Amino acid sequence: MKILKVKHYFCVISKYSVFSYNHYIKMAEGGMSLEQQFVNFSKFGDTKSDGRTITLTQIDKWLKQAQVIGKKITTTDTGICFNKFKSKTIDCPTFIKFIEDLAQQKSIPPPEIKDKLASCGLPGTTKATQSVSVGAVDRLTDTSKYTGAHKERFDAEGKGKGISGRADVADNSGYVGGYKGQNTYDKTH
């Protein structure tokens, strides 16, 4: 192994690939290596996968979770770079070549991307799709602004009344629905 300084990164050149010094420190502290992460993400979302190969979709999920995809690198860039390998899936050594080629195209040090990929944690959907609270949604679900028959379905706190809010209960008092002076006849005569 050989240690070099590339820009502001210390790199370790091993038999297989170039990793940053931080990558090896994280592995020593109990973090996961890039190869372990490769197996985790290659199995994520694919019940038939054995962890030896990974698809472009899984790579894009991994790069998004590691926050590599953004303004500088896009999913279009990853697709172009992936198609150079003329395969639907690639193995781990080919994936490392893919990352190095992508980094070279975008003028980013490969160890920087590899560090982010190794330290992004287990695959998950925590940052993927989050519900957005838009003004229109808030306005349409605010029960205090409902009118007509819909207003009757909720109490003053905005909670639904259930069947009593939906049922049209007949009032057999003998008065019409909008009459305000109900039960006042005896008091005036």
N, CA and C of each residue as an Amber inpcrd file, in Angstrom:
protein
   567
   0.8370000  -1.1800000   0.0000000   0.0000000   0.0000000   0.0000000
   0.8790000   1.2390000   0.0000000   0.3790000   2.2760000  -0.6140000
   1.1240000   3.5080000  -0.7730000   0.2120000   4.6670000  -0.3720000
   0.7440000   5.6710000   0.3470000  -0.0660000   6.8160000   0.7770000
   0.3600000   8.0400000  -0.0240000  -0.6080000   8.7210000  -0.6490000
  -0.3740000   9.9300000  -1.4350000  -1.2460000  11.0560000  -0.9090000
  -0.8870000  12.2790000  -1.2460000  -1.7500000  13.4190000  -0.9320000
  -2.2790000  13.9650000  -2.2490000  -3.6110000  13.8650000  -2.4370000
  -4.2770000  14.3700000  -3.6240000  -5.1170000  15.5480000  -3.1750000
  -4.7770000  16.7450000  -3.6720000  -5.3990000  17.9890000  -3.2110000
  -5.3140000  18.0290000  -1.6870000  -6.4470000  18.0030000  -0.9840000
  -6.4260000  18.0370000   0.4740000  -6.8180000  16.6900000   1.0690000
  -6.7730000  15.6240000   0.2730000  -7.1090000  14.2880000   0.7410000
  -5.8540000  13.4290000   0.8120000  -5.7640000  12.6260000   1.8620000
  -4.7310000  11.6210000   1.9260000  -5.3280000  10.3410000   1.3750000
  -4.6650000   9.7550000   0.3970000  -5.2050000   8.5770000  -0.2640000
  -4.3220000   7.3700000   0.0040000  -4.9650000   6.2320000   0.1120000
  -4.2600000   4.9720000   0.2690000  -4.4800000   4.1860000  -1.0110000
  -3.4100000   3.8530000  -1.6870000  -3.5160000   3.0910000  -2.9180000
  -3.2760000   1.6330000  -2.5680000  -4.3040000   0.8330000  -2.7240000
  -4.1890000  -0.5860000  -2.4260000  -4.1370000  -1.3570000  -3.7340000
  -4.1370000  -2.6570000  -3.6240000  -4.0630000  -3.5230000  -4.7830000
  -5.2630000  -3.3130000  -5.7040000  -6.4420000  -3.0050000  -5.1220000
  -7.6620000  -2.9370000  -5.9070000  -8.0920000  -1.5270000  -6.2760000
  -7.9090000  -0.5820000  -5.3930000  -8.4690000   0.7330000  -5.6710000
  -7.8630000   1.7910000  -4.7660000  -8.3020000   3.0340000  -4.9760000
  -7.8480000   4.1740000  -4.1970000  -8.9420000   4.5450000  -3.2010000
  -8.5890000   4.6040000  -1.9190000  -9.5200000   5.0240000  -0.8830000
  -8.8570000   6.1200000  -0.0660000  -9.6600000   6.9500000   0.5450000
  -9.0790000   7.9920000   1.3800000  -8.6970000   7.4070000   2.7340000
  -7.8660000   8.1170000   3.4280000  -7.4150000   7.7080000   4.7460000
  -8.6080000   7.6440000   5.7090000  -9.5670000   8.5650000   5.5450000
 -10.7690000   8.5800000   6.3890000 -11.5710000   7.2960000   6.2400000
 -11.5550000   6.7180000   5.0290000 -12.2790000   5.4740000   4.7710000
 -11.7510000   4.3610000   5.6790000 -10.4320000   4.2790000   5.8100000
  -9.8430000   3.2370000   6.6410000 -10.0510000   3.5150000   8.1290000
 -10.0680000   4.7680000   8.5190000 -10.3320000   5.1200000   9.9170000
 -11.7560000   4.7220000  10.2870000 -12.7350000   5.0070000   9.4020000
 -14.1300000   4.6540000   9.6680000 -14.2950000   3.1480000   9.7820000
 -13.5840000   2.4000000   8.9490000 -13.6600000   0.9400000   9.0270000
 -13.0970000   0.4560000  10.3630000 -12.0200000   1.0900000  10.8460000
 -11.4140000   0.6940000  12.1140000 -12.3260000   1.0400000  13.2880000
 -13.1250000   2.0980000  13.1420000 -14.0420000   2.5140000  14.2120000
 -15.3500000   1.7250000  14.1970000 -15.4830000   0.7800000  13.3020000
 -16.7030000  -0.0240000  13.2530000 -17.6450000   0.3820000  12.1460000
 -17.2490000   1.3300000  11.3100000 -18.0710000   1.7290000  10.1760000
 -18.0310000   0.6650000   9.0960000 -18.8040000   0.8710000   8.0420000
 -18.8560000  -0.1150000   6.9670000 -17.9300000   0.2830000   5.8360000
 -17.3760000  -0.7240000   5.1910000 -16.5190000  -0.4650000   4.0300000
 -17.4020000  -0.2610000   2.8080000 -16.7900000   0.2120000   1.7460000
 -17.5170000   0.4260000   0.4980000 -18.0550000  -0.9010000  -0.0330000
 -17.2840000  -1.9610000   0.1320000 -17.7090000  -3.2820000  -0.3390000
 -18.9210000  -3.7840000   0.4460000 -18.9440000  -3.5430000   1.7560000
 -20.1000000  -3.9370000   2.5660000 -21.3420000  -3.1430000   2.1640000
 -21.1480000  -1.8570000   1.9220000 -22.2570000  -1.0080000   1.4810000
 -22.7590000  -1.4580000   0.1080000 -21.8240000  -1.8750000  -0.7640000
 -22.2030000  -2.3660000  -2.0880000 -23.1790000  -3.5360000  -1.9540000
 -22.8610000  -4.4810000  -1.0800000 -23.7260000  -5.6440000  -0.8620000
 -25.0830000  -5.1960000  -0.3140000 -25.0820000  -4.2690000   0.6570000
 -26.3350000  -3.7890000   1.2510000 -27.2360000  -3.1250000   0.2160000
 -26.6690000  -2.2300000  -0.5940000 -27.4780000  -1.5020000  -1.5650000
 -27.8620000  -2.3710000  -2.7570000 -27.0580000  -3.3890000  -3.0750000
 -27.4300000  -4.2630000  -4.1890000 -28.6030000  -5.1620000  -3.8130000
 -28.7870000  -5.4170000  -2.5240000 -29.9230000  -6.2180000  -2.0630000
 -31.1550000  -5.3600000  -1.7850000 -30.9760000  -4.0600000  -1.6310000
 -32.0660000  -3.1630000  -1.2580000 -33.0890000  -3.0550000  -2.3950000
 -34.3300000  -3.4190000  -2.1060000 -35.4020000  -3.3050000  -3.0900000
 -35.4590000  -4.4530000  -4.0760000 -34.5630000  -5.4320000  -3.9570000
 -34.5490000  -6.5680000  -4.8650000 -34.4410000  -7.8490000  -4.0460000
 -35.5510000  -8.5470000  -3.8890000 -35.5650000  -9.7450000  -3.0460000
 -34.7790000 -10.8940000  -3.6580000 -34.5520000 -10.8660000  -4.9670000
 -33.8390000 -11.9570000  -5.6390000 -32.3350000 -11.7330000  -5.7010000
 -31.8600000 -10.5690000  -5.3100000 -30.4450000 -10.2440000  -5.4280000
 -29.6130000 -11.0060000  -4.4010000 -28.4350000 -11.4190000  -4.8300000
 -27.5090000 -12.1120000  -3.9310000 -26.4200000 -11.1810000  -3.3990000
 -26.4030000  -9.9270000  -3.8460000 -25.4370000  -8.9590000  -3.3370000
 -24.1650000  -8.8790000  -4.1520000 -24.0950000  -9.6110000  -5.2600000
 -22.8720000  -9.5890000  -6.0730000 -22.9050000  -8.5450000  -7.1750000
 -24.1120000  -8.1830000  -7.6500000 -24.2330000  -7.1860000  -8.7110000
 -25.2500000  -6.1220000  -8.3010000 -25.1330000  -4.9600000  -8.9390000
 -26.0010000  -3.8290000  -8.6080000 -26.5070000  -3.1970000  -9.9010000
 -27.7320000  -2.6710000  -9.8690000 -28.3270000  -2.0300000 -11.0410000
 -28.1360000  -0.5180000 -10.9670000 -28.4140000   0.1510000 -12.0790000
 -28.3070000   1.6090000 -12.1190000 -29.2910000   2.2620000 -11.1550000
 -30.4920000   1.7240000 -11.0540000 -31.4970000   2.2730000 -10.1350000
 -31.0070000   2.2170000  -8.6960000 -30.4150000   1.0990000  -8.3110000
 -29.8950000   0.9610000  -6.9600000 -28.7110000   1.8970000  -6.7320000
 -27.8650000   2.0700000  -7.7530000 -26.7340000   3.0000000  -7.6450000
 -27.2480000   4.4190000  -7.4360000 -28.2710000   4.8050000  -8.2020000
 -28.8280000   6.1560000  -8.0580000 -29.4090000   6.3730000  -6.6660000
 -30.1030000   5.3550000  -6.1130000 -30.6240000   5.4610000  -4.7500000
 -29.4840000   5.6560000  -3.7530000 -28.4140000   4.8990000  -3.9530000
 -27.2550000   4.9740000  -3.0620000 -26.6000000   6.3490000  -3.1460000
 -26.4050000   6.8480000  -4.3690000 -25.7760000   8.1590000  -4.5480000
 -26.6500000   9.2790000  -3.9830000 -27.9650000   9.1400000  -4.0960000
 -28.8610000  10.1530000  -3.5200000 -28.8000000  10.1330000  -2.0020000
 -28.7990000   8.9330000  -1.4150000 -28.7420000   8.8280000   0.0440000
 -27.4200000   9.3640000   0.5740000 -26.3370000   9.1610000  -0.1860000
 -25.0240000   9.6550000   0.2300000 -24.8390000  11.1340000  -0.1180000
 -25.8480000  11.7250000  -0.7300000 -25.8470000  13.1310000  -1.1360000
 -24.7120000  13.4410000  -2.1060000 -24.4600000  12.5040000  -3.0120000
 -23.4930000  12.7150000  -4.0930000 -24.2080000  13.3430000  -5.2760000
 -25.4350000  12.8690000  -5.5350000 -26.2280000  13.4360000  -6.6300000
 -26.7750000  14.7710000  -6.1680000 -26.5460000  15.7780000  -6.9780000
 -26.9800000  17.1300000  -6.6400000 -26.7860000  18.0360000  -7.8330000
 -26.1590000  19.1840000  -7.6030000 -25.9460000  20.1400000  -8.6830000
 -24.8250000  19.7030000  -9.6200000 -23.7700000  19.1110000  -9.0620000
 -22.6130000  18.7620000  -9.8890000 -22.7950000  17.4250000 -10.6080000
 -23.3450000  16.4370000  -9.9260000 -23.5850000  15.1190000 -10.5230000
 -25.0890000  14.8720000 -10.5450000 -25.6000000  14.4580000 -11.7230000
 -27.0280000  14.1950000 -11.8710000 -27.2500000  12.7260000 -12.2320000
 -28.5050000  12.2990000 -12.2090000 -28.8080000  10.9260000 -12.5970000
 -28.5430000  10.7030000 -14.0830000 -28.6020000  11.7580000 -14.8900000
 -28.2550000  11.6400000 -16.3050000 -26.7790000  11.2950000 -16.4480000
 -25.9430000  11.9400000 -15.6430000 -24.5030000  11.6450000 -15.6700000
 -24.2310000  10.1980000 -15.2900000 -24.9310000   9.7130000 -14.2700000
 -24.7170000   8.3290000 -13.8460000 -25.1930000   7.3560000 -14.9240000
 -26.2840000   7.6860000 -15.6050000 -26.7930000   6.8310000 -16.6810000
 -25.8240000   6.7460000 -17.8440000 -25.2500000   7.8780000 -18.2260000
 -24.2820000   7.9040000 -19.3230000 -23.0520000   7.0910000 -18.9560000
 -22.5750000   7.2890000 -17.7510000 -21.3820000   6.5720000 -17.2890000
 -21.6600000   5.0670000 -17.1550000 -22.8500000   4.7080000 -16.6890000
 -23.2030000   3.2950000 -16.5050000 -23.3180000   2.5740000 -17.8430000
 -23.8530000   3.2540000 -18.8550000 -24.0490000   2.6290000 -20.1610000
 -22.7390000   2.2970000 -20.8700000 -21.6330000   2.8390000 -20.4160000
 -20.3280000   2.4980000 -20.9930000 -19.9650000   1.0470000 -20.7180000
 -20.5620000   0.4480000 -19.6860000 -20.2280000  -0.9190000 -19.3070000
 -21.0840000  -1.9510000 -20.0480000 -22.0580000  -1.5040000 -20.8410000
 -22.8810000  -2.3640000 -21.6910000 -23.4810000  -3.5620000 -20.9480000
 -24.0100000  -3.2930000 -19.7580000 -24.6240000  -4.3410000 -18.9620000
 -25.7350000  -3.7360000 -18.1080000 -26.7050000  -4.5800000 -17.7300000
 -27.7900000  -4.0920000 -16.8670000 -27.3730000  -4.0660000 -15.4080000
 -26.4070000  -4.9050000 -15.0460000 -25.8830000  -4.9370000 -13.6810000
 -24.3600000  -4.9770000 -13.7380000 -23.7210000  -4.4750000 -12.6740000
 -22.2610000  -4.5190000 -12.5980000 -21.8420000  -5.0580000 -11.2340000
 -20.6630000  -5.6590000 -11.1890000 -20.1520000  -6.1980000  -9.9330000
 -19.3390000  -5.1290000  -9.2020000 -18.8090000  -5.4780000  -8.0320000
 -18.1380000  -4.4920000  -7.1880000 -16.8820000  -3.8800000  -7.8220000
 -15.9650000  -4.6730000  -8.3920000 -14.7950000  -4.0470000  -9.0350000
 -15.1900000  -3.1240000 -10.1920000 -16.2190000  -3.5170000 -10.9410000
 -16.6970000  -2.6660000 -12.0340000 -17.3600000  -1.4150000 -11.4770000
 -18.0360000  -1.5420000 -10.3410000 -18.6510000  -0.3880000  -9.6960000
 -17.5810000   0.6300000  -9.2760000 -16.4810000   0.1420000  -8.7710000
 -15.3880000   1.0420000  -8.3780000 -14.8460000   1.7680000  -9.6030000
 -14.7290000   1.0540000 -10.7390000 -14.3210000   1.7070000 -11.9950000
 -15.3540000   2.7430000 -12.4170000 -16.6350000   2.4150000 -12.2230000
 -17.7310000   3.3340000 -12.5340000 -17.5900000   4.6260000 -11.7230000
 -17.3430000   4.4950000 -10.4220000 -17.1960000   5.6710000  -9.5550000
 -15.9770000   6.4930000  -9.9730000 -14.8670000   5.8230000 -10.2790000
 -13.6550000   6.5400000 -10.6960000 -13.8760000   7.2660000 -12.0210000
 -14.5990000   6.6290000 -12.9580000 -14.8910000   7.2600000 -14.2470000
 -15.8220000   8.4550000 -14.0560000 -16.8420000   8.2940000 -13.2190000
 -17.7820000   9.3850000 -12.9360000 -17.0600000  10.5630000 -12.2740000
 -16.1880000  10.2570000 -11.3230000 -15.4330000  11.3050000 -10.6340000
 -14.5060000  12.0330000 -11.6020000 -13.8970000  11.2890000 -12.5150000
 -12.9900000  11.9040000 -13.4860000 -13.7560000  12.8340000 -14.4190000
 -14.9360000  12.4050000 -14.8760000 -15.7520000  13.2430000 -15.7610000
 -16.1540000  14.5470000 -15.0930000 -16.4370000  14.4990000 -13.8000000
 -16.9310000  15.6730000 -13.0900000 -15.8430000  16.3970000 -12.2970000
 -14.5920000  15.9920000 -12.4590000 -13.4400000  16.6170000 -11.7840000
 -13.5990000  16.6290000 -10.2640000 -13.9890000  15.4990000  -9.7340000
 -14.1270000  15.3180000  -8.2940000 -13.1580000  14.2130000  -7.8950000
 -12.4380000  14.3580000  -6.7880000 -11.5450000  13.2780000  -6.3590000
 -12.3460000  12.0110000  -6.0300000 -11.9940000  10.8580000  -6.6080000
 -12.7300000   9.6180000  -6.3350000 -12.8320000   9.2690000  -4.8500000
 -11.7800000   9.5060000  -4.0410000 -11.9290000   9.1830000  -2.6130000
 -13.0410000   9.9590000  -1.9200000 -13.3260000  11.1670000  -2.3810000
 -14.4010000  11.9580000  -1.7800000 -15.7480000  11.2700000  -1.9760000
 -16.0070000  10.7790000  -3.1910000 -17.2660000  10.0750000  -3.4690000
 -17.3070000   8.7620000  -2.7050000 -16.1960000   8.0370000  -2.6910000
 -16.1540000   6.7410000  -2.0100000 -16.3800000   6.8980000  -0.5080000
 -15.8370000   7.9510000   0.0780000 -16.0630000   8.2060000   1.5040000
 -17.5390000   8.4470000   1.7950000 -18.1860000   9.2690000   0.9510000
 -19.6110000   9.5500000   1.1490000 -20.4400000   8.2810000   1.0050000
 -20.0880000   7.4350000   0.0330000 -20.8320000   6.1950000  -0.1850000
 -20.6440000   5.2240000   0.9750000 -19.4410000   5.1690000   1.5260000
 -19.1680000   4.2410000   2.6230000 -19.8080000   4.7000000   3.9350000
 -19.9730000   6.0060000   4.0950000 -20.4390000   6.5260000   5.3850000
 -21.8970000   6.9750000   5.3860000 -22.6680000   6.6510000   4.3540000
 -24.0500000   7.1380000   4.2810000 -25.0300000   6.3090000   5.0910000
 -24.5950000   5.1940000   5.6550000 -25.4830000   4.3730000   6.4700000
 -26.1840000   3.3030000   5.6460000 -26.9710000   2.4980000   6.3320000
 -27.7030000   1.4300000   5.6660000 -28.7570000   2.0000000   4.7290000
 -29.0910000   1.2490000   3.6890000 -30.1120000   1.7560000   2.7670000
 -31.4500000   1.9100000   3.4660000 -32.1400000   2.9570000   3.1180000
 -33.4380000   3.2260000   3.7180000 -34.1920000   4.2470000   2.9180000
 -35.3980000   4.5110000   3.3410000 -36.2380000   5.4740000   2.6360000
 -36.5020000   6.7020000   3.4950000 -35.6400000   6.9640000   4.4570000
 -35.8880000   8.0780000   5.3710000 -35.8090000   9.4230000   4.6820000
 -34.9120000   9.5780000   3.7160000 -34.7580000  10.8750000   3.0620000
 -35.3360000  10.8720000   1.6540000 -35.9110000   9.7760000   1.2530000
 -36.3420000   9.6510000  -0.1230000 -37.5300000  10.5330000  -0.4470000
 -38.7110000  10.1120000  -0.0760000 -39.9130000  10.8660000  -0.3990000
 -40.5860000  11.3050000   0.8810000 -40.6190000  12.5840000   1.0940000
 -41.2550000  13.1190000   2.2840000 -42.4950000  13.8820000   1.8620000
 -43.5410000  13.8360000   2.7070000 -44.7590000  14.5460000   2.3640000
 -44.5220000  16.0420000   2.4740000 -45.0620000  16.7450000   1.5260000
 -44.8810000  18.1820000   1.4680000 -46.1650000  18.8520000   1.9140000
 -46.0550000  19.8190000   2.7920000 -47.2170000  20.5580000   3.2400000
 -47.3080000  21.8470000   2.4280000 -48.2220000  21.8570000   1.4930000
 -48.3830000  22.9890000   0.5950000 -49.5750000  23.8070000   1.0700000
 -49.5970000  25.0870000   0.7520000 -50.6780000  25.9710000   1.1630000
 -52.0440000  25.4770000   0.7360000 -52.1470000  24.8980000  -0.4610000
 -53.4360000  24.4220000  -0.9580000 -53.9440000  23.2620000  -0.1130000
 -53.0480000  22.3780000   0.2940000 -53.4570000  21.2370000   1.1090000
 -53.9660000  21.7210000   2.4610000 -53.2520000  22.6470000   3.0710000
 -53.6860000  23.1890000   4.3600000 -55.0440000  23.8750000   4.2450000
 -55.2060000  24.6200000   3.1730000 -56.4510000  25.3500000   2.9710000
 -57.6150000  24.3920000   2.7490000 -57.4010000  23.3300000   1.9980000
 -58.4890000  22.4060000   1.6890000 -58.8390000  21.4880000   2.8510000
 -57.9210000  21.2850000   3.7870000 -58.2040000  20.4010000   4.9220000
 -58.5420000  21.1640000   6.1900000 -58.6410000  22.4800000   6.1310000
 -59.0130000  23.2840000   7.2940000 -60.5280000  23.2540000   7.4450000
 -61.0160000  22.5050000   8.4460000 -62.4660000  22.3080000   8.6070000
 -63.1980000  23.5680000   9.0250000 -62.5060000  24.5610000   9.5460000
 -63.1810000  25.7930000   9.9590000 -63.6700000  26.5970000   8.7610000
 -63.1480000  26.3030000   7.5670000 -63.5510000  27.0480000   6.3720000
 -64.5990000  26.3080000   5.5550000 -65.0570000  25.1490000   6.0370000
 -66.0870000  24.3990000   5.3240000 -67.4240000  25.1160000   5.4520000
 -68.2600000  25.0110000   4.4320000 -69.5850000  25.6520000   4.4470000
 -70.6510000  24.6280000   4.1070000 -71.8890000  25.0090000   4.2960000
 -73.0160000  24.1740000   3.8980000 -73.0910000  22.8840000   4.6740000
 -73.4550000  21.8140000   3.9840000 -73.6490000  20.5160000   4.6180000
 -72.3390000  19.9550000   5.1650000 -71.2230000  20.2850000   4.5370000
 -69.9310000  19.7650000   4.9920000 -69.5410000  20.3360000   6.3540000
 -69.9570000  21.5680000   6.6290000 -69.6510000  22.2020000   7.9120000
 -70.2830000  21.4350000   9.0600000 -71.4270000  20.8250000   8.8280000
 -72.1530000  20.1060000   9.8650000 -71.4770000  18.7910000  10.2570000
 -70.5300000  18.3130000   9.4580000 -69.8850000  17.0310000   9.7270000
 -68.7850000  17.1190000  10.7780000 -68.4080000  18.3530000  11.2020000
 -67.3110000  18.5440000  12.1480000 -67.7530000  19.3900000  13.3180000
 -67.1520000  19.1460000  14.4910000 -67.4760000  19.9680000  15.6610000
 -66.6070000  21.2240000  15.6570000 -66.6710000  22.0190000  16.7170000
 -65.9400000  23.2910000  16.7810000 -64.4260000  23.1040000  16.7650000
 -63.9480000  21.9590000  17.2490000 -62.5040000  21.7020000  17.2830000
 -61.9830000  21.1310000  15.9700000 -62.8680000  20.8150000  15.0330000
 -62.4470000  20.2810000  13.7480000 -62.4510000  18.7690000  13.6820000
 -62.9220000  18.1240000  14.7130000 -62.9870000  16.6610000  14.7150000
 -64.3110000  16.2150000  14.1070000 -64.2680000  15.1010000  13.4000000
 -65.4620000  14.5870000  12.7500000 -66.4910000  14.0930000  13.7460000
 -67.7780000  14.2650000  13.4290000 -68.8650000  13.8300000  14.2980000
 -69.2660000  12.3870000  14.0480000 -68.7520000  11.7770000  12.9950000
 -69.1070000  10.4060000  12.6930000 -70.4570000  10.3240000  12.0100000
 -71.2510000   9.3120000  12.3510000 -72.5510000   9.0990000  11.7090000
 -73.5180000  10.2320000  12.0080000 -73.3990000  10.8370000  13.1770000
 -74.3150000  11.9350000  13.5000000 -74.0350000  13.1540000  12.6180000
 -72.8580000  13.2780000  12.1170000 -72.5550000  14.3830000  11.2140000
 -73.0080000  14.1190000   9.7950000 -73.1980000  12.8290000   9.4700000
 -73.6160000  12.4830000   8.1110000 -75.1160000  12.2180000   8.0080000
 -75.7180000  11.7570000   9.0960000 -77.1430000  11.3890000   9.0560000
 -78.0120000  12.6390000   9.0370000 -79.0550000  12.5870000   8.2410000
 -79.9960000  13.6940000   8.1660000 -81.1490000  13.3540000   9.1140000
 -81.0480000  13.8220000  10.3530000 -82.0260000  13.4940000  11.3810000
 -83.2330000  14.4190000  11.2210000 -84.4330000  13.8280000  11.1790000
 -85.6630000  14.6060000  10.9960000 -86.0510000  15.2790000  12.3160000
 -86.3880000  16.5540000  12.2150000 -86.8320000  17.3090000  13.3810000
 -88.3610000  17.3990000  13.3000000 -89.0560000  16.6870000  14.1570000
 -90.5140000  16.6330000  14.1110000 -91.1500000  17.6600000  15.0400000
 -90.5850000  18.8350000  15.1500000 -91.1100000  19.8520000  16.0560000
 -92.2600000  20.6230000  15.4470000 -92.4100000  20.5610000  14.1230000
 -93.4810000  21.3010000  13.4700000 -93.0250000  22.6350000  12.9130000
 -91.7880000  23.0180000  13.1220000 -91.2580000  24.2680000  12.6050000
 -90.3890000  23.9900000  11.3800000 -90.2740000  24.9690000  10.5110000
 -89.3730000  24.8380000   9.3670000 -87.9290000  24.9880000   9.8450000
 -86.9890000  24.5080000   9.0480000 -85.5830000  24.4440000   9.4560000
 -84.9500000  25.7670000   9.8300000 -85.2400000  26.8370000   9.1370000
 -84.5590000  28.1030000   9.3940000 -85.2760000  29.0110000  10.3750000
 -86.3900000  28.5730000  10.9780000 -87.1820000  29.4280000  11.8620000
 -86.4410000  29.6750000  13.1690000 -86.2350000  30.9580000  13.5370000
 -85.4550000  31.3390000  14.7130000 -86.2930000  31.4270000  15.9940000
 -87.5810000  31.6110000  15.8880000 -88.4160000  31.8310000  17.0710000
 -89.0680000  30.5740000  17.5850000 -88.4180000  29.4740000  17.5150000
 -88.9970000  28.2080000  17.9650000 -89.2270000  28.2330000  19.4790000
 -90.3570000  27.7160000  19.9200000 -90.7460000  27.6240000  21.3400000
 -90.9600000  29.0090000  21.9820000 -91.2670000  30.0030000  21.2530000
 -91.5060000  31.3330000  21.8220000 -92.9820000  31.7280000  21.7790000
 -93.8530000  30.9360000  21.1570000 -95.2620000  31.2990000  21.0030000
 -95.9620000  31.4060000  22.3640000 -95.7450000  30.4730000  23.2340000
 -96.4230000  30.4890000  24.5180000 -95.9810000  31.6650000  25.3860000
 -94.7560000  32.1100000  25.2590000 -94.2270000  33.2070000  26.0650000
 -94.8130000  34.5460000  25.6560000 -95.1960000  34.6860000  24.4070000
 -95.7210000  35.9720000  23.9340000 -97.2330000  36.0490000  24.0380000
 -97.9790000  34.9880000  24.1630000 -99.4460000  35.0180000  24.2130000
-100.0060000  34.5530000  25.4950000
